[in-house]
Every structure is written in structure tokens, then in C-alpha cells.
Coordinates of C-alpha atoms and ligand atoms in Angstrom, one line a residue:
M51 CA -125.7 9.1 -85.2
L52 CA -124.4 5.5 -84.0
R53 CA -124.2 6.8 -80.3
K54 CA -127.6 8.5 -80.2
F55 CA -129.1 5.1 -81.9
M56 CA -127.3 3.1 -79.0
I57 CA -128.3 5.3 -76.3
L58 CA -131.9 4.7 -77.9
L59 CA -131.3 1.4 -77.5
A60 CA -130.1 1.7 -73.8
A61 CA -132.9 3.8 -73.0
I62 CA -135.2 1.3 -74.4
S63 CA -133.7 -2.0 -73.1
M64 CA -133.7 0.0 -69.3
G65 CA -137.8 0.7 -69.9
M66 CA -137.2 4.6 -69.7
T67 CA -139.8 5.2 -71.9
N68 CA -140.0 9.2 -71.2
V69 CA -136.4 9.3 -72.2
T70 CA -137.5 6.8 -75.2
L71 CA -139.5 9.6 -76.3
V72 CA -137.0 12.2 -76.2
F73 CA -134.7 10.6 -78.1
A74 CA -136.8 8.9 -80.4
Q75 CA -138.2 12.3 -82.0
E76 CA -134.5 13.2 -82.4
T77 CA -133.2 10.7 -84.9
T78 CA -131.3 13.1 -87.6
S79 CA -130.0 15.7 -85.8
E80 CA -127.9 16.5 -82.6
P81 CA -128.5 15.2 -79.5
L82 CA -130.7 17.1 -77.3
F83 CA -127.8 16.7 -74.3
E84 CA -125.2 14.9 -73.6
Y85 CA -124.3 13.1 -69.9
S86 CA -120.8 14.6 -70.1
E87 CA -122.4 18.0 -70.0
I88 CA -122.2 19.2 -66.4
N89 CA -124.8 22.7 -66.3
H90 CA -127.8 21.5 -68.4
P91 CA -130.4 24.1 -69.7
V92 CA -134.1 23.9 -69.0
I93 CA -136.0 22.4 -72.0
G94 CA -139.2 23.8 -73.0
Q95 CA -141.8 22.5 -75.9
K96 CA -143.2 25.6 -76.9
G97 CA -140.5 28.5 -75.9
M98 CA -138.6 29.6 -73.4
V99 CA -137.8 32.8 -71.0
A100 CA -134.5 33.2 -69.0
S101 CA -134.8 36.2 -66.5
H102 CA -133.2 37.5 -63.2
N103 CA -136.3 36.9 -61.4
A104 CA -137.9 33.4 -61.1
L105 CA -141.8 34.9 -60.5
S106 CA -141.1 37.3 -63.6
S107 CA -139.9 34.1 -65.3
E108 CA -143.2 31.9 -64.6
I109 CA -145.5 34.6 -65.1
T110 CA -143.8 35.3 -68.7
A111 CA -144.2 31.6 -69.6
E112 CA -147.8 31.6 -68.7
I113 CA -148.6 34.7 -71.3
M114 CA -146.8 32.6 -74.0
K115 CA -148.8 29.4 -72.9
N116 CA -152.1 31.2 -73.3
G117 CA -151.1 32.5 -76.9
G118 CA -149.4 35.9 -76.4
N119 CA -146.2 35.6 -78.8
A120 CA -142.7 36.3 -77.4
I121 CA -142.8 40.2 -78.4
D122 CA -146.1 40.4 -75.9
A123 CA -144.3 38.1 -73.3
G124 CA -140.9 40.4 -73.7
A125 CA -143.1 43.7 -72.9
A126 CA -144.8 42.2 -70.0
L127 CA -141.7 40.7 -68.4
G128 CA -139.8 44.6 -68.8
F129 CA -143.0 45.8 -66.8
A130 CA -142.9 43.0 -64.3
L131 CA -139.3 43.4 -63.4
A132 CA -139.8 46.8 -62.7
V133 CA -141.9 45.6 -59.6
T134 CA -139.9 42.6 -59.1
L135 CA -136.6 43.4 -59.6
P136 CA -136.3 47.0 -58.7
R137 CA -132.7 47.6 -58.4
A138 CA -132.5 47.1 -62.1
G139 CA -135.7 46.4 -63.9
N140 CA -137.4 49.6 -64.5
V141 CA -139.7 52.4 -66.0
G142 CA -137.5 55.1 -65.0
G143 CA -134.3 53.8 -67.1
G144 CA -133.8 52.9 -70.4
G145 CA -132.0 50.1 -72.8
F146 CA -131.5 48.3 -75.8
M147 CA -133.7 45.3 -77.1
L148 CA -133.1 43.1 -80.0
I149 CA -136.0 41.5 -81.5
H150 CA -136.6 38.9 -84.3
V151 CA -140.3 39.2 -85.9
A152 CA -140.6 36.0 -87.1
K153 CA -143.4 36.9 -89.6
L154 CA -141.2 39.5 -91.1
N155 CA -138.1 37.4 -90.7
K156 CA -136.4 40.5 -89.6
T157 CA -134.3 41.4 -86.7
I158 CA -134.4 45.0 -85.4
A159 CA -132.3 46.8 -82.8
V160 CA -134.7 48.9 -80.3
D161 CA -132.9 51.6 -78.9
F162 CA -134.8 53.1 -76.0
R163 CA -131.6 54.5 -74.0
E164 CA -132.2 57.7 -72.4
F165 CA -131.1 61.1 -73.7
A166 CA -129.6 63.9 -71.8
P167 CA -132.2 66.5 -71.2
A168 CA -132.0 69.9 -73.1
A169 CA -130.7 71.8 -70.4
A170 CA -127.7 69.4 -69.7
H171 CA -124.0 70.8 -70.6
Q172 CA -120.4 69.5 -70.7
D173 CA -119.5 70.9 -67.3
M174 CA -122.7 70.2 -65.4
F175 CA -121.0 67.8 -62.8
F176 CA -117.7 69.7 -62.3
D177 CA -117.3 71.6 -59.2
E178 CA -116.1 75.3 -58.9
N179 CA -112.7 74.4 -59.2
G180 CA -113.2 72.0 -62.4
E181 CA -112.3 69.2 -60.7
V182 CA -114.5 66.1 -60.7
P183 CA -117.1 65.5 -58.2
A184 CA -116.7 62.9 -55.8
M185 CA -118.8 59.4 -56.6
D186 CA -121.4 60.5 -54.0
T187 CA -122.3 63.8 -55.0
S188 CA -125.1 65.0 -57.9
Y189 CA -123.2 63.4 -60.1
R190 CA -124.3 60.1 -59.1
F191 CA -127.2 60.2 -56.9
S192 CA -129.6 62.9 -57.6
H193 CA -132.1 64.4 -60.0
K194 CA -129.7 65.8 -61.9
S195 CA -128.1 62.6 -62.7
S196 CA -131.3 61.3 -64.4
A197 CA -131.2 61.1 -67.9
V198 CA -134.8 61.2 -70.0
P199 CA -136.2 57.9 -69.8
G200 CA -137.2 55.4 -72.5
S201 CA -138.3 52.2 -70.9
V202 CA -141.8 53.0 -71.1
A203 CA -141.7 54.2 -74.4
G204 CA -139.5 51.2 -75.7
L205 CA -141.8 48.2 -74.6
A206 CA -144.7 50.1 -75.4
H207 CA -143.4 50.2 -79.1
I208 CA -142.3 46.7 -79.5
V209 CA -146.1 45.4 -78.3
E210 CA -147.8 47.9 -80.2
K211 CA -145.8 47.6 -83.4
Y212 CA -145.6 43.5 -83.4
G213 CA -147.3 42.1 -80.4
T214 CA -150.6 40.5 -80.3
M215 CA -151.7 41.9 -76.9
T216 CA -152.6 45.3 -76.1
L217 CA -150.8 47.8 -73.7
A218 CA -153.1 47.3 -70.8
Q219 CA -152.9 43.4 -71.2
V220 CA -149.2 43.1 -70.9
L221 CA -149.3 45.8 -67.8
E222 CA -151.9 43.7 -66.2
P223 CA -149.4 41.1 -64.3
A224 CA -147.0 44.2 -63.2
I225 CA -150.1 46.1 -62.0
R226 CA -151.0 43.4 -60.0
L227 CA -147.9 42.5 -58.4
A228 CA -147.4 46.4 -57.5
R229 CA -150.8 46.4 -56.0
D230 CA -151.2 42.9 -54.2
G231 CA -147.5 43.0 -53.5
I232 CA -144.6 40.3 -54.0
I233 CA -143.1 38.0 -51.3
V234 CA -139.7 39.3 -50.5
T235 CA -137.1 36.7 -51.6
Y236 CA -133.5 36.4 -50.5
D237 CA -132.5 38.5 -53.3
L238 CA -134.7 41.2 -52.6
A239 CA -134.2 41.4 -48.9
A240 CA -130.3 41.5 -49.4
D241 CA -130.7 44.0 -52.1
L242 CA -132.5 46.1 -49.7
E243 CA -130.4 45.6 -46.6
R244 CA -127.2 46.6 -48.8
S245 CA -128.9 50.0 -50.4
Q246 CA -129.1 52.0 -47.3
R247 CA -128.1 55.2 -49.5
L248 CA -132.0 54.7 -50.6
K249 CA -133.1 56.1 -47.2
N250 CA -131.6 59.8 -48.2
N251 CA -134.8 60.2 -50.8
P252 CA -138.1 60.4 -48.7
A253 CA -140.2 59.1 -51.6
S254 CA -137.4 56.1 -51.8
L255 CA -137.6 55.5 -48.3
K256 CA -141.1 55.1 -48.2
K257 CA -141.4 53.1 -51.2
F258 CA -138.6 50.6 -50.3
Y259 CA -138.6 50.7 -46.4
K260 CA -141.3 50.0 -43.4
P261 CA -143.4 52.8 -42.1
D262 CA -140.7 52.7 -39.0
G263 CA -137.6 52.5 -41.7
S264 CA -136.8 49.0 -40.9
N265 CA -136.1 46.4 -43.6
Y266 CA -138.6 43.8 -45.3
K267 CA -137.5 40.6 -44.1
V268 CA -137.5 37.5 -46.5
G269 CA -141.4 36.0 -46.9
E270 CA -142.9 39.3 -45.8
L271 CA -145.3 40.9 -48.6
F272 CA -144.0 44.1 -50.1
K273 CA -146.4 46.4 -52.0
Q274 CA -145.7 49.3 -53.8
P275 CA -149.3 51.2 -54.5
D276 CA -147.8 54.2 -56.2
L277 CA -145.8 52.3 -59.0
A278 CA -149.1 50.5 -59.3
W279 CA -151.0 53.9 -59.9
T280 CA -148.0 54.8 -62.2
L281 CA -148.5 51.5 -64.4
S282 CA -152.4 51.7 -64.3
E283 CA -152.1 55.0 -65.6
I284 CA -149.9 53.8 -68.7
A285 CA -152.5 51.3 -69.3
Q286 CA -155.7 53.9 -69.0
H287 CA -154.0 56.3 -71.1
G288 CA -151.2 54.8 -72.7
V289 CA -147.6 56.0 -73.0
D290 CA -148.7 59.7 -73.1
A291 CA -149.3 59.3 -69.5
F292 CA -145.9 58.9 -68.6
Y293 CA -144.3 61.2 -71.4
K294 CA -147.1 64.2 -71.5
G295 CA -149.8 63.5 -68.7
S296 CA -150.3 62.6 -65.1
I297 CA -147.2 60.9 -64.6
A298 CA -144.8 63.5 -66.5
K299 CA -146.4 66.2 -64.4
K300 CA -145.8 64.6 -61.5
I301 CA -141.9 63.8 -62.8
V302 CA -141.6 67.3 -63.9
A303 CA -142.8 68.8 -60.7
D304 CA -140.1 66.4 -58.4
M305 CA -137.4 67.9 -60.8
E306 CA -138.1 71.1 -60.3
A307 CA -138.0 70.8 -56.3
H308 CA -134.6 69.0 -56.5
N309 CA -132.7 70.9 -59.2
G310 CA -133.2 68.2 -61.7
L311 CA -133.2 69.0 -65.1
I312 CA -136.2 67.3 -67.2
T313 CA -138.7 69.2 -68.5
M314 CA -142.2 68.7 -70.0
E315 CA -140.6 69.3 -73.5
D316 CA -137.7 66.7 -72.9
L317 CA -140.5 63.8 -71.9
A318 CA -142.9 64.9 -74.6
S319 CA -139.7 64.6 -77.7
Y320 CA -138.7 61.2 -75.9
K321 CA -138.5 58.9 -79.2
V322 CA -137.5 55.2 -80.0
I323 CA -135.2 54.4 -82.7
E324 CA -135.0 51.4 -84.6
R325 CA -131.6 50.7 -85.9
E326 CA -130.4 48.3 -88.3
P327 CA -128.6 45.7 -85.9
V328 CA -124.7 45.6 -86.2
R329 CA -123.5 42.2 -87.9
G330 CA -121.0 39.9 -88.3
T331 CA -119.9 36.1 -88.7
F332 CA -118.3 33.8 -86.6
R333 CA -117.2 30.3 -88.0
G334 CA -119.7 30.6 -90.4
Y335 CA -122.7 31.5 -87.8
D336 CA -123.9 34.9 -88.3
I337 CA -124.2 37.5 -85.1
A338 CA -126.4 40.3 -84.9
A339 CA -126.3 43.0 -82.0
I340 CA -126.7 46.5 -81.0
P341 CA -125.3 49.2 -82.6
A342 CA -124.0 52.5 -81.4
P343 CA -124.7 54.6 -79.4
S344 CA -124.1 51.0 -77.3
S345 CA -120.8 49.8 -78.0
G346 CA -121.7 46.6 -77.2
G347 CA -122.7 45.0 -80.6
T348 CA -119.8 46.4 -82.2
H349 CA -117.2 45.1 -79.9
V350 CA -118.6 41.5 -79.5
I351 CA -118.2 41.1 -83.1
Q352 CA -114.5 42.8 -83.5
M353 CA -113.2 40.8 -80.8
L354 CA -114.9 37.6 -82.6
N355 CA -113.3 38.7 -86.0
I356 CA -109.8 39.0 -84.1
L357 CA -110.2 35.6 -82.5
E358 CA -111.2 34.1 -85.7
N359 CA -107.8 34.4 -86.7
F360 CA -106.6 31.6 -84.0
P361 CA -106.7 28.1 -83.4
L362 CA -108.5 28.5 -80.0
K363 CA -110.2 25.3 -79.9
E364 CA -106.9 23.5 -80.6
M365 CA -105.2 25.4 -77.7
G366 CA -108.4 24.5 -75.8
P367 CA -110.6 26.5 -73.8
G368 CA -109.5 27.7 -70.2
S369 CA -105.9 26.9 -71.6
A370 CA -103.3 30.0 -71.0
D371 CA -102.8 30.3 -74.6
A372 CA -106.4 30.7 -75.4
L373 CA -107.2 33.2 -72.4
H374 CA -104.1 35.0 -73.4
I375 CA -105.1 35.4 -77.0
T376 CA -108.7 36.4 -75.9
A377 CA -107.5 38.8 -73.2
E378 CA -105.6 40.5 -75.8
A379 CA -108.3 40.7 -78.5
M380 CA -110.6 42.4 -75.5
K381 CA -107.7 44.6 -74.6
L382 CA -107.3 45.9 -78.6
S383 CA -111.0 46.3 -79.0
Y384 CA -111.7 48.2 -75.7
A385 CA -109.2 50.5 -76.6
D386 CA -110.9 51.3 -80.2
R387 CA -114.0 51.7 -78.2
S388 CA -112.7 54.4 -75.8
K389 CA -112.1 56.3 -79.1
Y390 CA -114.7 56.0 -81.7
L391 CA -117.7 55.2 -79.6
G392 CA -120.6 58.0 -79.4
D393 CA -123.8 58.6 -80.2
P394 CA -124.4 57.9 -84.1
D395 CA -127.0 61.0 -84.3
F396 CA -124.4 63.2 -83.1
V397 CA -121.1 62.1 -84.3
H398 CA -119.8 59.8 -86.9
V399 CA -118.9 56.3 -85.3
P400 CA -117.1 54.4 -87.9
T401 CA -118.7 50.7 -87.3
D402 CA -118.2 49.4 -90.5
A403 CA -114.3 49.7 -90.1
L404 CA -114.7 48.3 -86.5
V405 CA -116.1 45.4 -87.7
N406 CA -114.1 44.8 -90.7
K407 CA -112.4 41.6 -90.6
E408 CA -109.2 42.8 -92.3
Y409 CA -109.1 45.4 -90.0
A410 CA -109.4 42.4 -87.5
K411 CA -106.6 40.2 -89.2
T412 CA -104.0 43.9 -88.7
L413 CA -105.3 43.8 -84.9
A414 CA -104.5 40.0 -84.9
G415 CA -101.2 40.3 -86.3
K416 CA -100.1 42.7 -83.6
I417 CA -101.0 39.7 -80.7
S418 CA -97.7 37.6 -79.9
M419 CA -98.5 34.2 -78.5
D420 CA -95.8 34.6 -76.1
K421 CA -96.4 38.1 -74.6
A422 CA -98.9 40.3 -73.2
M423 CA -99.2 43.9 -74.9
P424 CA -98.9 46.5 -72.2
S425 CA -101.6 49.1 -72.1
A426 CA -100.7 52.3 -73.5
E427 CA -100.0 55.1 -70.9
I428 CA -103.0 57.2 -70.0
A429 CA -104.1 59.4 -67.0
P430 CA -104.4 56.8 -64.0
G431 CA -107.3 56.1 -62.5
N432 CA -109.3 52.9 -61.1
L433 CA -111.7 50.7 -61.9
A434 CA -114.3 52.2 -59.4
I435 CA -116.9 49.6 -58.2
Y436 CA -118.6 52.0 -56.1
E437 CA -120.9 49.3 -55.0
S438 CA -122.8 46.7 -56.7
D439 CA -123.8 47.7 -59.9
E440 CA -127.1 46.6 -61.6
T441 CA -128.7 46.4 -65.3
T442 CA -130.5 43.3 -65.8
H443 CA -131.3 41.2 -69.3
Y444 CA -133.9 38.6 -70.2
S445 CA -134.5 36.4 -73.0
V446 CA -137.6 35.2 -74.6
V447 CA -138.7 32.9 -77.5
D448 CA -141.7 31.3 -79.0
S449 CA -143.0 28.7 -80.8
E450 CA -143.3 31.1 -84.1
G451 CA -139.6 32.1 -83.9
N452 CA -140.2 35.4 -82.6
M453 CA -137.3 36.5 -79.8
V454 CA -136.6 39.1 -77.5
G455 CA -133.5 39.9 -75.9
N456 CA -133.8 43.2 -73.7
T457 CA -130.8 44.5 -71.6
Y458 CA -132.1 47.9 -69.8
T459 CA -130.7 49.5 -66.6
L460 CA -130.9 52.1 -64.1
M461 CA -127.2 52.2 -64.3
F462 CA -126.3 51.7 -60.8
S463 CA -128.4 49.3 -58.6
F464 CA -131.2 51.3 -57.8
G465 CA -130.0 54.1 -60.0
S466 CA -130.1 57.5 -58.5
G467 CA -131.9 56.3 -55.4
V468 CA -134.4 59.1 -56.5
V469 CA -138.1 57.8 -56.5
I470 CA -140.3 60.4 -58.0
E471 CA -142.6 61.4 -55.1
G472 CA -146.4 59.7 -55.8
T473 CA -145.3 57.6 -58.5
G474 CA -143.2 54.7 -57.1
I475 CA -141.1 55.6 -60.1
L476 CA -137.2 55.2 -59.5
M477 CA -134.9 57.4 -61.5
N478 CA -131.5 56.0 -63.2
N479 CA -128.3 57.9 -63.1
N480 CA -127.2 57.0 -67.0
M481 CA -125.8 60.5 -67.4
G482 CA -123.0 58.8 -65.6
N483 CA -122.3 56.9 -68.7
F484 CA -121.3 60.2 -70.6
T485 CA -117.2 61.1 -70.8
L486 CA -116.8 63.9 -68.4
R487 CA -113.4 64.6 -70.0
P488 CA -111.3 62.1 -72.1
D489 CA -109.2 61.6 -69.4
I490 CA -111.3 60.6 -66.9
P491 CA -112.8 56.8 -66.3
D492 CA -116.3 56.3 -66.3
A493 CA -118.2 54.3 -63.3
F494 CA -116.7 51.5 -65.1
G495 CA -113.4 52.4 -65.3
L496 CA -113.7 53.1 -69.2
L497 CA -112.5 55.8 -71.2
G498 CA -114.2 57.7 -73.6
S499 CA -113.5 60.3 -76.1
E500 CA -114.9 63.6 -77.2
N501 CA -117.9 61.6 -79.2
N502 CA -119.4 60.9 -75.6
L503 CA -119.3 64.3 -74.2
I504 CA -122.1 65.4 -72.4
S505 CA -124.5 67.4 -74.8
P506 CA -128.4 68.2 -74.8
L507 CA -130.5 65.1 -76.5
R508 CA -127.2 62.7 -76.8
R509 CA -127.8 59.2 -75.9
P510 CA -124.7 58.6 -73.7
V511 CA -122.5 55.4 -74.9
S512 CA -123.9 52.1 -73.7
S513 CA -122.2 48.7 -73.5
M514 CA -125.6 46.8 -73.4
S515 CA -126.6 44.6 -76.4
P516 CA -128.5 41.6 -76.4
V517 CA -126.6 39.2 -78.9
L518 CA -128.5 37.0 -81.5
V519 CA -126.5 33.8 -83.3
A520 CA -128.1 32.6 -86.4
K521 CA -127.3 29.5 -89.1
D522 CA -128.3 29.9 -92.6
G523 CA -130.4 32.7 -91.7
K524 CA -132.5 31.0 -89.0
P525 CA -131.9 32.7 -85.3
F526 CA -131.3 30.0 -82.4
L527 CA -129.2 31.6 -79.6
M528 CA -130.5 34.8 -77.8
T529 CA -128.3 35.9 -75.2
G530 CA -127.5 39.1 -73.1
T531 CA -125.9 40.3 -69.7
P532 CA -125.6 42.9 -67.2
G533 CA -122.2 43.9 -65.9
G534 CA -121.1 47.5 -66.9
S535 CA -118.0 47.2 -69.1
K536 CA -117.8 43.4 -68.5
I537 CA -121.0 42.9 -70.6
I538 CA -119.0 43.0 -73.7
S539 CA -116.2 40.5 -72.6
A540 CA -119.2 38.4 -71.1
N541 CA -121.5 38.2 -74.2
M542 CA -118.3 37.4 -76.5
Q543 CA -117.2 34.4 -74.2
M544 CA -120.8 32.8 -74.2
V545 CA -120.7 33.0 -78.0
L546 CA -117.1 31.9 -78.3
N547 CA -117.8 28.9 -75.6
V548 CA -121.0 28.0 -77.4
L549 CA -119.7 28.1 -81.3
E550 CA -115.5 27.7 -80.8
Y551 CA -115.7 25.3 -77.9
G552 CA -118.9 23.3 -78.6
M553 CA -120.3 23.9 -75.1
N554 CA -124.0 23.8 -74.4
I555 CA -125.6 27.0 -73.3
G556 CA -125.4 25.8 -69.6
D557 CA -121.5 25.1 -69.7
A558 CA -121.1 28.2 -71.5
S559 CA -122.9 30.2 -69.2
V560 CA -120.8 28.5 -66.2
V561 CA -117.3 28.4 -67.0
P562 CA -115.0 30.8 -65.6
R563 CA -114.8 34.3 -67.5
I564 CA -111.8 36.8 -67.9
H565 CA -111.8 40.8 -68.5
H566 CA -109.7 43.2 -70.0
Q567 CA -110.7 46.6 -71.1
W568 CA -107.4 48.0 -71.9
F569 CA -107.4 50.6 -68.8
P570 CA -106.6 49.7 -66.4
D571 CA -104.0 47.4 -67.4
E572 CA -105.1 44.3 -65.5
L573 CA -106.4 40.8 -66.5
L574 CA -109.4 40.3 -64.0
L575 CA -110.0 36.4 -63.5
E576 CA -112.6 34.7 -62.1
G577 CA -112.1 31.7 -59.3
G578 CA -112.1 28.4 -60.9
I579 CA -109.1 29.3 -63.1
S580 CA -106.1 26.7 -62.2
P581 CA -103.3 28.3 -60.5
D582 CA -101.1 26.7 -63.1
T583 CA -102.7 28.7 -65.8
I584 CA -102.5 32.0 -63.8
K585 CA -98.6 31.1 -63.4
L586 CA -98.5 30.6 -67.4
L587 CA -100.6 33.7 -68.5
R588 CA -98.0 35.7 -65.8
Q589 CA -95.2 34.6 -67.3
K590 CA -96.6 36.1 -70.8
G591 CA -96.6 39.3 -68.6
H592 CA -100.3 39.8 -68.0
K593 CA -101.1 41.7 -64.5
I594 CA -103.7 39.6 -62.9
N595 CA -106.2 40.6 -60.8
F596 CA -109.2 38.4 -59.6
N597 CA -112.7 39.6 -59.8
K598 CA -113.8 40.0 -56.2
F599 CA -117.7 39.8 -57.1
S600 CA -118.7 37.0 -59.0
S601 CA -122.2 39.3 -60.1
G602 CA -119.4 41.6 -61.5
M603 CA -118.5 39.2 -64.5
G604 CA -122.0 39.4 -65.6
S605 CA -125.2 37.1 -65.1
L606 CA -126.0 35.7 -68.9
Q607 CA -129.6 35.0 -69.4
S608 CA -129.9 33.0 -72.7
V609 CA -132.7 31.1 -74.6
M610 CA -131.9 28.9 -77.7
E611 CA -134.2 26.8 -80.3
K612 CA -132.6 23.5 -81.9
D613 CA -134.5 21.6 -83.8
G614 CA -138.0 22.2 -82.7
L615 CA -137.3 22.5 -78.7
Y616 CA -136.2 25.5 -76.5
Y617 CA -133.4 25.6 -74.2
G618 CA -133.0 28.0 -71.8
Y619 CA -130.5 28.9 -69.4
S620 CA -130.0 31.6 -66.0
D621 CA -126.7 32.5 -65.3
P622 CA -125.9 31.2 -61.4
R623 CA -123.9 33.8 -60.8
R624 CA -126.8 36.1 -59.4
P625 CA -129.4 34.4 -56.9
G626 CA -133.1 34.6 -57.9
A627 CA -132.6 33.9 -61.6
R628 CA -134.7 31.0 -63.5
A629 CA -135.2 30.1 -67.1
V630 CA -139.0 28.6 -67.4
G631 CA -140.1 26.5 -70.6
V632 CA -143.4 26.8 -72.2
E633 CA -145.4 23.5 -72.3
Ligands
DON150 O1 -125.0 51.6 -70.3 C1 -124.5 50.9 -70.0 O2 -123.2 50.1 -70.4 C2 -124.2 51.1 -68.3 N1 -125.1 51.7 -67.8 C3 -124.5 49.2 -67.6 C4 -124.8 49.4 -66.5 C5 -124.5 48.3 -65.8 O3 -124.5 47.4 -66.7 C6 -124.4 47.9 -64.4 N2 -125.1 46.2 -64.3 N3 -123.9 45.5 -64.0

């Protein structure tokens, strides 16, 4: 308080009237920012959006400025990213949203995950010898690798139930961008340059490359007329166009022509599921996140529960002791994930037990300060980073207190690489999130159990989960990230950095992250952790490996409301992202 008063006096004496104003409205609460912080969030007066695409963030902020709420804006952003960030933004994939509806004072988990087509079966990806298929076969890049998409239903669901605009209105920016074109950014040009496999599918080649097959260059105009048609059909005829009408017919015709499994019945039976968020607490704050079939929320809370038993702040952020304890908590939690997670509509998922504080205490009791626990012996396998994987997360908050966090995906960068002829729709390859056999790790090296075998209509276990932090019942931080298996550890470290170490959301996003998923038994470190610390971690028995792609450690997109102002931060780990305030 005294410090703030002194800053105010200093600002006045320096003639900094703007600064004076900012500090003057803040006399009873925490300061807006500290000059000791390095990464300063964007500040907005009336709302905030953080996403992986700067243009889409700008458009979304504009929607809120013109009276749309965060739910309208969140749905519009989901459709816009399908145009501007085609590697991950999508209409042919699925995901999970966490929305806070201010007028109901209610937080809802919206499950719009894909499900396995009715004709899917447990052995569908094994070859005739019962062997695991190679990574580039039908398992990954084929019509068969697509599960039934949920994105259109999910985005329409929130705007129709909790928004103030029509579905056609929230689709308008996406239609415009697809029809009139977008200027190719460095990020998009680089994406398309390294994703030459897209040329294997004729409709994909036509969509993403020039008529002569060459790459689009930075600054050129990139139009997606087929996608504009698809989005316009949805605007005119509602979600039925996608799930029962003109678009459904094209999807099914393409599936039939290429051994895909998705039928008209599959599409017509797609349902968005509203679920009760999984909830927990950490140091007096409330946490809400996505429950099964995502593992994301359950295990963020489980890890925080374990970590609450240790004086991490005293150990110091980034210290070998704190990193060691954090890694051990990750290991214990990912081990449970492999065994217990599945689609709760098909198998029993013991969520309450997994997030129980007493259970966490027993797990914490297993952690030694001096020695890393070796991971259990299991069938060997490597964490297969086949290529740059992609998903995307965005967070939106408005001045009424509505919030949207959405993590949605095509699974891999550009999904299956299959574009449905005549629609511009790039299809997911999320069938790859099922467990082929309990001893076979998935694309992210994660093991699963019988609970996650391929089965008709089942939703594959996910790691995706936006996370909402509240204090005294009032939501204040929404965060989330892509990153496959690292989604859980990255989200957890974000919450830990803010709540345990007191960092602002900028510093909390930027400081180096670690990751241990129990199998393989390796502690992944980002650059920026000091050699002395690494030496101490090795002495405790950690098998250290270095994460080669910073993007692989997630990319947090966070918004925060504090004392009537809005803060946003886009993780710098992936280019092209931006937080934009609403003024
Ligand atoms: O649901 C999941 O957990 C995965 N399909 C997410 C994939 C992902 O995050 C890839 N992005 N980096």
C-alpha cells in the first residue's frame, strides 16, 4: 500500500498523467504491474482475448467491442481459426470448452470431442499379422483415422444456448476471411512449407497449394472458397447442414470413396455433452477444469493436490528441489492416467478418488527429497514426435464476467491431411488418441488401458483442458494450451507459477517448463534451466532429456480479470499468437 502510494507520488512528480490515472484508480488493491516483472501482460478495460492467431484475436476483440459477449466472441473465434490457423483451428475436429456464464454464475464443461464411428472396432488399425501399423499408414493419415467431428456442434451449442448473437452472425468473420482471403503470415507459410504430406490428398493439395503445386509465400493472398461455402451453408441452414444436410452428404461420399467409416447415421447422432467440471482447490483458490473423457482437468488437480504438501515457494521457483518434487508429482499422476482414464459414458472413471486430497497425501508420502523414483518397467517405446503436433487453445473474457476457454484439435498438425472434396474441411486423426493395446504408447508416448480401447461411439481419452481459477467464487484466470501429453503438465505449471510463486501471467507463461509423463522415464527440460540445477537433478537420479521443440512444451493462452481490469498473455513459444484487449 505504502509502495503504491509512493509510486503514485513519483508518477505525479514526473508529470506522468496517464500513469497517474492508472495507479490512481488502484488504491485499495494489488498493483497492476510490478516493474520487477519481465513479461508484462496486455491490459484491457472491457475484456480480453488471447489466441494463436493475431488477426483472429483482433476480430474477436472487435466483436466484444460491438456488444457481443465472450460466448459469442469465443464461438466466432473458433470458426475464424478454422480459416486463419488451419493446422489446428477446425471444423473437422473436436475439443473441450470451459465456459463461465455470468448471469447463471455457473461454470460448464462443454464436451464436443469426436467419437468413434459405429463401424469402428478394436483391431481396425492392426495389420494382418496383428502388428502395430507404421506411423504413416491408415492409422494416422487416412479417412479411417478420422473420428466423428464435434467442433461445429460445440461452437453452435454455446452461442445458441448462452450467447446473444445468432449463429450466422458469429460465422460472418470466418466466412469473410475464407471467401476474400487472408494474407499469408510467416507462421502459415512455414506451416505449409513443412507439411508437404498434405499434397498426398488431391483436395488438400488444391486447398493449401497454388494451382501449379507451389507453396504460398509470405504476403500473398490465400483464399479458401470451398470452406467459405461450408461455413455459409452452416450460417444459412444451421448445424443440420453439417450433420444431416449438404455438407454431411459430401463428407460421407468422400468417406465411402476412400474406405472411411463415417456414415450419415454417425453424423446425425453427434451430441454435445455438458458436463460438470472436475473441481479442486489449491492454496485456497478454486480450480475448475475438464473431466473425463479428458484427463486434462483431473490430473492438473491431482498434481496440485500432491504439490500442496510441499513448501515449494520456500524452495524457490526453478530450484532443483522444487523441480524435482514437481517432476515426481507428474510421474505419479501420469501413471494413474494410463490406468484409469476412459470415456465415462462407457467405463467407470474414478475421478473423485483421483482428485481426493487424502489420496494425494499418500502419493506425496512416496516422494523422497533426495532420490527420483524410477518409473515402473513397462513395454519399451519411444515418445514418438512424428512431426510438429498441433492443437490450439484460446481464452476470452468480457466485462460481464463471461469467460470461454476452448482447446480444440485436429490431433496432428493438419490432422489426417484429408480434405473432404468440395468442402474445404480438413479432417481430424483423433482415432489415434485411442489405446491400440495397453502396451502400445499413443502418438504422444502415453500408455492407456482397456478403458480407452477403440469401441463404437466411444470418445478417446484426451489431455485437453482449459483451466479456470477462482477466488471466493469469482473466476479470475482462464488458461489452456496445446501440446498433446504436455498439456497437463504445462497447465499445471501455469497455475503453480501464479498461485504458488506469485508470478504475473506473463512471467508464469514464459519461465522454462519441465515435463515427466511417467513413461518414458525421462525428465524433459526446456532451455533456460541452469546447468547447476540440471546437475543437482541428475544427482537425484533423474534421467534428463532436452525438449527439442519449444512449441512441444505447450503454448499457453491466458486471460485474467483482476480489480475490474483485464489481462492477457500469449505464450511466445509459437509465433503469430497475440493477446488483444477490448477498450
Ligand atoms: O486430445 C488430445 O489430448 C490430443 N489430441 C491433443 C493433441 C495436441 O495437443 C497436439 N498439439 N500440440
